[in-house]
PDB file of C-alpha atoms in Angstrom:
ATOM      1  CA  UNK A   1     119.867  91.997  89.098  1.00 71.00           C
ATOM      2  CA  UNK A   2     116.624  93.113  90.116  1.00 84.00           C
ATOM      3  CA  UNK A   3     114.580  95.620  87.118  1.00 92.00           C
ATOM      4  CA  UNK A   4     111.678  97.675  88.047  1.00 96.00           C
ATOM      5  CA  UNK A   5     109.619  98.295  85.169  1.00 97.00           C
ATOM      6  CA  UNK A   6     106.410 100.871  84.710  1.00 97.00           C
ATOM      7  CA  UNK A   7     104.863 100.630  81.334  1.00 96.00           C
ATOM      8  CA  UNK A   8     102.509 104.015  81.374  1.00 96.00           C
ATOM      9  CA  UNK A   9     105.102 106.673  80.791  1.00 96.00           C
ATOM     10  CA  UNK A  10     101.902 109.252  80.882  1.00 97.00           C
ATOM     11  CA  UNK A  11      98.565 109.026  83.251  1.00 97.00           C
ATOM     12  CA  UNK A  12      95.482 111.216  83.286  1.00 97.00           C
ATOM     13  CA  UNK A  13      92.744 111.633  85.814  1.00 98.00           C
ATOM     14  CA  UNK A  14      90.190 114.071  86.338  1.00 98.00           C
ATOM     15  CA  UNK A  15      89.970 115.816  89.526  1.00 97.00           C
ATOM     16  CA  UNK A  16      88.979 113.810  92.226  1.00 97.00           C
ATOM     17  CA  UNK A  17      88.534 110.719  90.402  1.00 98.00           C
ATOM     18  CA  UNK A  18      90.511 107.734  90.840  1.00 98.00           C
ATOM     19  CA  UNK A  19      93.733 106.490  89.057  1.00 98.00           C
ATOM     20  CA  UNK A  20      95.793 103.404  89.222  1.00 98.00           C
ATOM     21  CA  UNK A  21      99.474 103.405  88.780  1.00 98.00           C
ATOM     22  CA  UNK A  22     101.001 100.354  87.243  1.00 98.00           C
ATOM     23  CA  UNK A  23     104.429  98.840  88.299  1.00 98.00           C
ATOM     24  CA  UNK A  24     105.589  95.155  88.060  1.00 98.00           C
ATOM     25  CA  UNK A  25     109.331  94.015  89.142  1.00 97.00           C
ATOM     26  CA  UNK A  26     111.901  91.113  88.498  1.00 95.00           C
ATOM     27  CA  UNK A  27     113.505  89.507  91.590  1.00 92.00           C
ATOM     28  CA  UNK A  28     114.632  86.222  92.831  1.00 90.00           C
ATOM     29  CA  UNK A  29     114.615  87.024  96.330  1.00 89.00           C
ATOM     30  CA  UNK A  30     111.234  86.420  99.005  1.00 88.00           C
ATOM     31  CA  UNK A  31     112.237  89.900 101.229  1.00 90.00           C
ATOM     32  CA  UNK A  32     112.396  93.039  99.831  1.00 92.00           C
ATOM     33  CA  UNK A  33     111.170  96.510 100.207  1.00 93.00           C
ATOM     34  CA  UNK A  34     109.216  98.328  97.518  1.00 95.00           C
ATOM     35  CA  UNK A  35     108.513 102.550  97.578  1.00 95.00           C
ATOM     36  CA  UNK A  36     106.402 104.830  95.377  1.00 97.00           C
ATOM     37  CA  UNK A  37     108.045 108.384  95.296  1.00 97.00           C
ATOM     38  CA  UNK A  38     106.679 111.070  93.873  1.00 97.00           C
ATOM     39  CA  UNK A  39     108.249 113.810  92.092  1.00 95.00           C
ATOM     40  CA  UNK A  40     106.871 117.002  91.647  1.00 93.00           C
ATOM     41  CA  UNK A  41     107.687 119.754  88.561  1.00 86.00           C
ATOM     42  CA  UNK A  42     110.050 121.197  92.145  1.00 74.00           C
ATOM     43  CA  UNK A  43     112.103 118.520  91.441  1.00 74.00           C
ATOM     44  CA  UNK A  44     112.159 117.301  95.049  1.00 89.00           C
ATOM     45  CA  UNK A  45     111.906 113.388  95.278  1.00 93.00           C
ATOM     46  CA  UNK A  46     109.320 112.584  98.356  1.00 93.00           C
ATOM     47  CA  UNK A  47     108.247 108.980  99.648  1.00 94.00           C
ATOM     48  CA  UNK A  48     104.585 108.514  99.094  1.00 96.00           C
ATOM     49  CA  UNK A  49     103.839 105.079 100.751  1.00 96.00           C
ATOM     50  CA  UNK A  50     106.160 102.093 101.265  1.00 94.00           C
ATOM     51  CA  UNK A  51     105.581  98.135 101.222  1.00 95.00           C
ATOM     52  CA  UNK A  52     107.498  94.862 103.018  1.00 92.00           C
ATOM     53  CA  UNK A  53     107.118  92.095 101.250  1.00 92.00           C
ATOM     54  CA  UNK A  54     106.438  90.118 104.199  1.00 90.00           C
ATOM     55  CA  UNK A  55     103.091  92.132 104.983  1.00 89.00           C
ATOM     56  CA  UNK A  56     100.404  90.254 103.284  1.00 85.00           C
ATOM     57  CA  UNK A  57      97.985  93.455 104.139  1.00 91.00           C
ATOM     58  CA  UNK A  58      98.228  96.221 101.619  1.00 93.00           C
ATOM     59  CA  UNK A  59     100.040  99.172 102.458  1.00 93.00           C
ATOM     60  CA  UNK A  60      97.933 102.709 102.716  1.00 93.00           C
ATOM     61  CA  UNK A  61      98.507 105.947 103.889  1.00 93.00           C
ATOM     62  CA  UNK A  62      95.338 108.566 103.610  1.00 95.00           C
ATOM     63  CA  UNK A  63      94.310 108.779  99.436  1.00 97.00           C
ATOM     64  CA  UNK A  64      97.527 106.196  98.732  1.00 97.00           C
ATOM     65  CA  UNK A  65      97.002 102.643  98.717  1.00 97.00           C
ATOM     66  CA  UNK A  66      98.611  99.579  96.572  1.00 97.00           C
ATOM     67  CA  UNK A  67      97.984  96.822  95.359  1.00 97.00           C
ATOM     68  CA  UNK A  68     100.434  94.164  96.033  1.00 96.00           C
ATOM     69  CA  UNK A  69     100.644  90.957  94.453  1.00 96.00           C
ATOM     70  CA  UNK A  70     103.700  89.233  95.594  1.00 95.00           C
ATOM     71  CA  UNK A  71     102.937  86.353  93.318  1.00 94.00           C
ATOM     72  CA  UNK A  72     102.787  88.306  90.228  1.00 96.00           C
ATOM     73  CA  UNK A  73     105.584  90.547  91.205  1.00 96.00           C
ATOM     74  CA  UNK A  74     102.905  93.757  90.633  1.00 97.00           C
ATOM     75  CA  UNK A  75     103.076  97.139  92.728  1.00 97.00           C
ATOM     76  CA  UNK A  76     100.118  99.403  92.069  1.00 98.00           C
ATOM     77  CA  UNK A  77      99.473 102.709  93.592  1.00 98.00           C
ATOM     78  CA  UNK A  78      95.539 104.136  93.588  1.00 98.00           C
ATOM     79  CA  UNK A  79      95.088 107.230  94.144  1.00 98.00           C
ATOM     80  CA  UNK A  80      91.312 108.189  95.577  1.00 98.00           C
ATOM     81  CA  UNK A  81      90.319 111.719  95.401  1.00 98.00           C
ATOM     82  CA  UNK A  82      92.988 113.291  92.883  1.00 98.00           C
ATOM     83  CA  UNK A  83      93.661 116.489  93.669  1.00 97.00           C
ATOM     84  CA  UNK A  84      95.994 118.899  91.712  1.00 96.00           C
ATOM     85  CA  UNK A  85      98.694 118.829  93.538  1.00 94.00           C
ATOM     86  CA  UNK A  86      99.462 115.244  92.804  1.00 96.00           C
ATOM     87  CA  UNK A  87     100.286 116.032  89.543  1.00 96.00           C
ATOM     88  CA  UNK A  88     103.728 114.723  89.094  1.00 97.00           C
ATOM     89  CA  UNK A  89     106.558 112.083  87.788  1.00 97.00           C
ATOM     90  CA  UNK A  90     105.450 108.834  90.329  1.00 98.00           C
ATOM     91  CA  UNK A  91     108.358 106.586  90.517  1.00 97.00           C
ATOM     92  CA  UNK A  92     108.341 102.887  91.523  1.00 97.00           C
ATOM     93  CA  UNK A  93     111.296 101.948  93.427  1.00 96.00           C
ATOM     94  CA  UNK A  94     112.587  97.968  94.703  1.00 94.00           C
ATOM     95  CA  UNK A  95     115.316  97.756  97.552  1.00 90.00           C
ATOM     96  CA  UNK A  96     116.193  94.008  98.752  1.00 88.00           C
ATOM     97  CA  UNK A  97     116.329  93.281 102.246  1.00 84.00           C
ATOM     98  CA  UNK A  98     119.597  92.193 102.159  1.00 76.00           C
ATOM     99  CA  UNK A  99     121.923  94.565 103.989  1.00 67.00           C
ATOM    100  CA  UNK A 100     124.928  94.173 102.277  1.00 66.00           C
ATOM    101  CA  UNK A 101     126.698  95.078  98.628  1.00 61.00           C
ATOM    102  CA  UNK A 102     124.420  96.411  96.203  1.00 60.00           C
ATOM    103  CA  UNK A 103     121.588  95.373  97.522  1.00 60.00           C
ATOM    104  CA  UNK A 104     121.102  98.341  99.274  1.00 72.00           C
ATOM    105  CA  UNK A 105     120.370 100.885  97.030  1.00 83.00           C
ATOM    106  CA  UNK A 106     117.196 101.554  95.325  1.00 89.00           C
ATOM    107  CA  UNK A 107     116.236 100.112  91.642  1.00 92.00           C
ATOM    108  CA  UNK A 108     113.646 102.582  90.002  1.00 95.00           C
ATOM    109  CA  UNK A 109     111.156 102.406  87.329  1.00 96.00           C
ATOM    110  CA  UNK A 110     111.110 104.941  84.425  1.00 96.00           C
ATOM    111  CA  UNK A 111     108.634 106.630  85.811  1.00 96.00           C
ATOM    112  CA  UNK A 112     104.665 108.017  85.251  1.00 97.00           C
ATOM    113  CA  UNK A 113     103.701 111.001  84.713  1.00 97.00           C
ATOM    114  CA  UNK A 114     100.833 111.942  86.161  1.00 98.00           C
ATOM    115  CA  UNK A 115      98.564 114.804  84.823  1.00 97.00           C
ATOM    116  CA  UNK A 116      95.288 115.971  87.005  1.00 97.00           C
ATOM    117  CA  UNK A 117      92.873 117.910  84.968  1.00 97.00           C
ATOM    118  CA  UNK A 118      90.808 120.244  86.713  1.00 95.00           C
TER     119      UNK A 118
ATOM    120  CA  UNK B   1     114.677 119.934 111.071  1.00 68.00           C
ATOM    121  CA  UNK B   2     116.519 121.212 107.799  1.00 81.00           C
ATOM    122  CA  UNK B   3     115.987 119.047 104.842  1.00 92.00           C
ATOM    123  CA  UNK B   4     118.766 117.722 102.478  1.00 96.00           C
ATOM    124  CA  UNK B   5     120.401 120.071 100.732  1.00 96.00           C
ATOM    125  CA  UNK B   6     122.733 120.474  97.306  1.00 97.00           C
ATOM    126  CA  UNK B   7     124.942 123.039  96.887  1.00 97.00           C
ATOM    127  CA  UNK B   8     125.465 124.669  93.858  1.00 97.00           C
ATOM    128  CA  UNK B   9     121.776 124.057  92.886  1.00 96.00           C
ATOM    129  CA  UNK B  10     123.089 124.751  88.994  1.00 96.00           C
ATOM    130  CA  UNK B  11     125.802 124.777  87.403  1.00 96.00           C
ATOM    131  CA  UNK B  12     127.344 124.701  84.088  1.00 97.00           C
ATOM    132  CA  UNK B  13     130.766 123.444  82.195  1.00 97.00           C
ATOM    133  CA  UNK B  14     132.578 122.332  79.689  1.00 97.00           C
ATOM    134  CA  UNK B  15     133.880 118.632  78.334  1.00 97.00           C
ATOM    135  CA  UNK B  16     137.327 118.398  79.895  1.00 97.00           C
ATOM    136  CA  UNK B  17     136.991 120.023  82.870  1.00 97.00           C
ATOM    137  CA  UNK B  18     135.830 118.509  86.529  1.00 97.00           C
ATOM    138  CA  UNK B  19     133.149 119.524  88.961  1.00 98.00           C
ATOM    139  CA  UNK B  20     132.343 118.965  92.437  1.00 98.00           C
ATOM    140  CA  UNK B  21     129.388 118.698  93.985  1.00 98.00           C
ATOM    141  CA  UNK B  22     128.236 119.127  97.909  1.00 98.00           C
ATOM    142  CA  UNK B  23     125.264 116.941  99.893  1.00 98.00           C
ATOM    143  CA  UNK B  24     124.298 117.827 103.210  1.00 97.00           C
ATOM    144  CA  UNK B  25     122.353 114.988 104.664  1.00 96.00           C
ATOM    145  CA  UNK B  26     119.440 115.800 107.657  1.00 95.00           C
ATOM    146  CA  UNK B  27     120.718 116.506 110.739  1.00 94.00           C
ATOM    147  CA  UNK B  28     121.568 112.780 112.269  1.00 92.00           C
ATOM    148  CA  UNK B  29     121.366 110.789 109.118  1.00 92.00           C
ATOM    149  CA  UNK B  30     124.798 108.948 108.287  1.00 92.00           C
ATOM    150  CA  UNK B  31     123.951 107.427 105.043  1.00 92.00           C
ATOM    151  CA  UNK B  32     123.865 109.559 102.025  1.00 95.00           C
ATOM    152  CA  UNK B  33     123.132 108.073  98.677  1.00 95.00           C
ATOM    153  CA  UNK B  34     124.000 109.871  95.155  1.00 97.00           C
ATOM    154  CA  UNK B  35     121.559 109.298  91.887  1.00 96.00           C
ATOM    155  CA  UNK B  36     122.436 110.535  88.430  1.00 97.00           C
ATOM    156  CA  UNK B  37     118.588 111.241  86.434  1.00 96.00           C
ATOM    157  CA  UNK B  38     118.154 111.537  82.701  1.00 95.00           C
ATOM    158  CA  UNK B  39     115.566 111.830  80.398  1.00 90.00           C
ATOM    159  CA  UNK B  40     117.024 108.514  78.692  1.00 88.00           C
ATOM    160  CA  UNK B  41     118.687 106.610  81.280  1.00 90.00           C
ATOM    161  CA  UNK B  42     116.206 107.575  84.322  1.00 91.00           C
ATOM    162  CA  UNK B  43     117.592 107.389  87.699  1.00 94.00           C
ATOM    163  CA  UNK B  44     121.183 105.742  88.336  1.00 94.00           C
ATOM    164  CA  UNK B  45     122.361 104.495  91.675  1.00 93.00           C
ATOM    165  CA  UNK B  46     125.739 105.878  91.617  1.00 95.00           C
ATOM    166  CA  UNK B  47     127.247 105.637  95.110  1.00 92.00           C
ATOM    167  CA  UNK B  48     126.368 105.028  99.035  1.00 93.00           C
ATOM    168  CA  UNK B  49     128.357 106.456 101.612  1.00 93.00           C
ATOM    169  CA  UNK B  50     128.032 105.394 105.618  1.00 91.00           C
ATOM    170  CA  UNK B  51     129.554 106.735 108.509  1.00 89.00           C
ATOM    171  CA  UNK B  52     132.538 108.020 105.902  1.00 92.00           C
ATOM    172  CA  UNK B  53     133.082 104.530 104.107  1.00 92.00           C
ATOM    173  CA  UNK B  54     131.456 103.613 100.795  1.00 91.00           C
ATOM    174  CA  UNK B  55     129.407 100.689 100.711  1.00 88.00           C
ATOM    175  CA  UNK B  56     128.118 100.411  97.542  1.00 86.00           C
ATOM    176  CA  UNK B  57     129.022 101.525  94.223  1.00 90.00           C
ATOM    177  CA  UNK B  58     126.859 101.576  90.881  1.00 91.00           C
ATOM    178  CA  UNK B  59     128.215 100.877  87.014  1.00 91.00           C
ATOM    179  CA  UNK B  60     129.808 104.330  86.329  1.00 95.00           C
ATOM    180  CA  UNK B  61     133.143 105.042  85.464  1.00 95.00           C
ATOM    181  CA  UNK B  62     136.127 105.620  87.420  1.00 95.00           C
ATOM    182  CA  UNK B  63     135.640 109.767  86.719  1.00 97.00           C
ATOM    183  CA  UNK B  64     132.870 110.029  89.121  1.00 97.00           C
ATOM    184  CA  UNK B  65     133.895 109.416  92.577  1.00 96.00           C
ATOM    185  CA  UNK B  66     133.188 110.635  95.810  1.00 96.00           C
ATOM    186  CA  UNK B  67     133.620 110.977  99.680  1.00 97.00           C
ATOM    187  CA  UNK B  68     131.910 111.520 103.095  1.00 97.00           C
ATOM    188  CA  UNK B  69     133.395 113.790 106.261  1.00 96.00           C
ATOM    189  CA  UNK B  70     132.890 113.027 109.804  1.00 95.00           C
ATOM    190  CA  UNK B  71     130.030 115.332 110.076  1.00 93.00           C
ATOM    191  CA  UNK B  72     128.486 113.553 107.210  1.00 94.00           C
ATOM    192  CA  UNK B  73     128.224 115.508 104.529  1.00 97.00           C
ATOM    193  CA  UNK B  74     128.998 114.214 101.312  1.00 98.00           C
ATOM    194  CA  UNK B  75     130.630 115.421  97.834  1.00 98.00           C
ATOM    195  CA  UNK B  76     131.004 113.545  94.686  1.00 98.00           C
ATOM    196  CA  UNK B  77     133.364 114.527  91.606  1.00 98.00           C
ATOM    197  CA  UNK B  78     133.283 113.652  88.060  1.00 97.00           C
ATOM    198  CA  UNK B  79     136.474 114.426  86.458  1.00 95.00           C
ATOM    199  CA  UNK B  80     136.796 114.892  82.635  1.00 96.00           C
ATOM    200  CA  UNK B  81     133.524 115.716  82.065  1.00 97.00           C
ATOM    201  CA  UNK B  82     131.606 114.786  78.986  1.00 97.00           C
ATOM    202  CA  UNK B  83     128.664 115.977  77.009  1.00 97.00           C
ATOM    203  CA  UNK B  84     126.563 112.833  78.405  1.00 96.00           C
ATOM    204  CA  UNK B  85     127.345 113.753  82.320  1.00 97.00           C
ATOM    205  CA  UNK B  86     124.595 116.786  82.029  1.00 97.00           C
ATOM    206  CA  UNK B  87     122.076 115.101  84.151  1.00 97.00           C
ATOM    207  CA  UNK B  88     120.163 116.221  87.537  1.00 96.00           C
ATOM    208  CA  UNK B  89     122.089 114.646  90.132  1.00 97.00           C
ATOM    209  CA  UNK B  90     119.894 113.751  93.048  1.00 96.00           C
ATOM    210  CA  UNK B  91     121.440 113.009  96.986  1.00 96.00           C
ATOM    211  CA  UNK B  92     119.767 111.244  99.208  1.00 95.00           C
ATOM    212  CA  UNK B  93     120.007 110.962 103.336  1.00 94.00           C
ATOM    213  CA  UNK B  94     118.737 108.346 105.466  1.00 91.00           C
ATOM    214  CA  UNK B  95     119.036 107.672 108.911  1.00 87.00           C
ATOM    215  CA  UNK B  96     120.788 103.803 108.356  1.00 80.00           C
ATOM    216  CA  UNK B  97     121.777 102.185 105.163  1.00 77.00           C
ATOM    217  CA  UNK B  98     119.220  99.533 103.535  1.00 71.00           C
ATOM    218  CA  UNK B  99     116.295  97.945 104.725  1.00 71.00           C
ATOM    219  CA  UNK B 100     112.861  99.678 105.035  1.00 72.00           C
ATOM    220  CA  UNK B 101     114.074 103.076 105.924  1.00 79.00           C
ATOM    221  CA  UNK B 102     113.168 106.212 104.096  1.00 85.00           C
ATOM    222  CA  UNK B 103     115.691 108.399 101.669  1.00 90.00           C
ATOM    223  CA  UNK B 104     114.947 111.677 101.886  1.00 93.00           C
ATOM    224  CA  UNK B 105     116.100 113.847  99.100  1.00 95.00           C
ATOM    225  CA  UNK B 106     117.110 116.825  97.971  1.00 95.00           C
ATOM    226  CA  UNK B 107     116.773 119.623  95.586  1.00 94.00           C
ATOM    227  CA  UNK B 108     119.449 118.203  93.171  1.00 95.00           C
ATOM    228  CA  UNK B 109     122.299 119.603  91.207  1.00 97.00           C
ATOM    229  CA  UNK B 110     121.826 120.351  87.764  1.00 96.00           C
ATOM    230  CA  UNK B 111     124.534 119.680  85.570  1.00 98.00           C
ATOM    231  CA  UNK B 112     125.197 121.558  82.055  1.00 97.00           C
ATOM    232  CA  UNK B 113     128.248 119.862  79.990  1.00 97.00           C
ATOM    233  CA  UNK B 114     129.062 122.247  76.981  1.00 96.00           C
TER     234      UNK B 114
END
């Protein structure tokens, strides 16, 4: 079974300064799917940027980028710019790309929580 | 378009008795997902529904359960509740099941054992 594992349970980052999210996985398979969601103090779960493992290029979407090391099995989110209202629980999600059984459903991380000081 | 939505959004009772809980996915989306979160356990895949047939089940007992209707929405029961089922439980809709494709989620349903 795949794990998903994120071993900063609490981030910091001053306004508009830069953070780095950490988030390393377990699988045996070469195709695969891997999402950072965010989670604000709302409670509503939204997708922040998504990965194939096939794409070599790294995955960004305006302030969001990763780092993606298929080779180490790492998963990083940056985010440039902070801004308040990313403050929030970032989770790290894997899905396989095998459509059938379990592998489709989504194995998170525990989770960072992210705190943007003004 | 209407997000996902969970009806009730909280809701509170006691060990022994059995809840339901509603899902309804965006408009044209015919998977819905269900997650159970806790502070200890994080989030739990607990079931997939598609097009009204489950397709994938996560390690939970046989008390939580659930279904999909033709238009589908989705509802998932725990019967016999205990103290540890007081968790936010999270749906989630996406347009197909697997692959690259988004879950969009809703509010959740939180869930007070006493």
């Amino acid at each position: 079974a795949q794990t998903v594992t994120q071993s900063q349970p609490e981030m910091s980052v001053q306004e508009a300064e830069t953070v780095t999210l950490s988030c390393t996985y377990d699988t045996s398979e070469s195709d695969y799917y891997l999402f950072w969601y965010k989670q604000p103090p709302s409670r509503q779960m939204i997708l922040v940027i998504r990965q194939e493992a096939y794409k070599q290029q790294n995955a960004t979407e305006n302030r969001f980028s990763v780092n993606f090391q298929k080779a180490a099995k790492s998963f990083s989110l940056k985010i440039s710019d902070s801004q308040l209202g990313d403050a929030a629980m970032y989770f790290c999600a894997y899905r396989s790309a095998v459509l059938s059984g379990s592998a489709r459903q989504l194995t998170f991380g525990s989770g960072t929580q992210l705190t943007v000081l003004p | 378009k209407a997000g996902v939505t969970q009806t009730p959004r909280y809701l509170i009772k006691t060990r022994g008795q059995q809840v339901t809980l509603s899902c309804s996915p965006i408009s044209g989306h015919r998977s819905v997902s269900w997650y159970q979160q806790t502070p200890g356990q994080g989030l739990q895949f607990l079931f997939e529904y598609f097009s009204e047939t489950q397709r994938n089940k996560g390690n939970f007992p046989g008390r939580f359960s659930g279904r999909q209707f033709s238009n589908s929405r989705s509802e998932m029961n725990v019967s016999t509740l205990e103290l540890g089922d007081s968790a936010l439980y999270l749906c989630a809709s996406s347009w197909t099941s697997g692959g690259a494709h988004e879950q969009f989620f809703g509010p959740g349903t939180r869930l007070t054992v006493l």
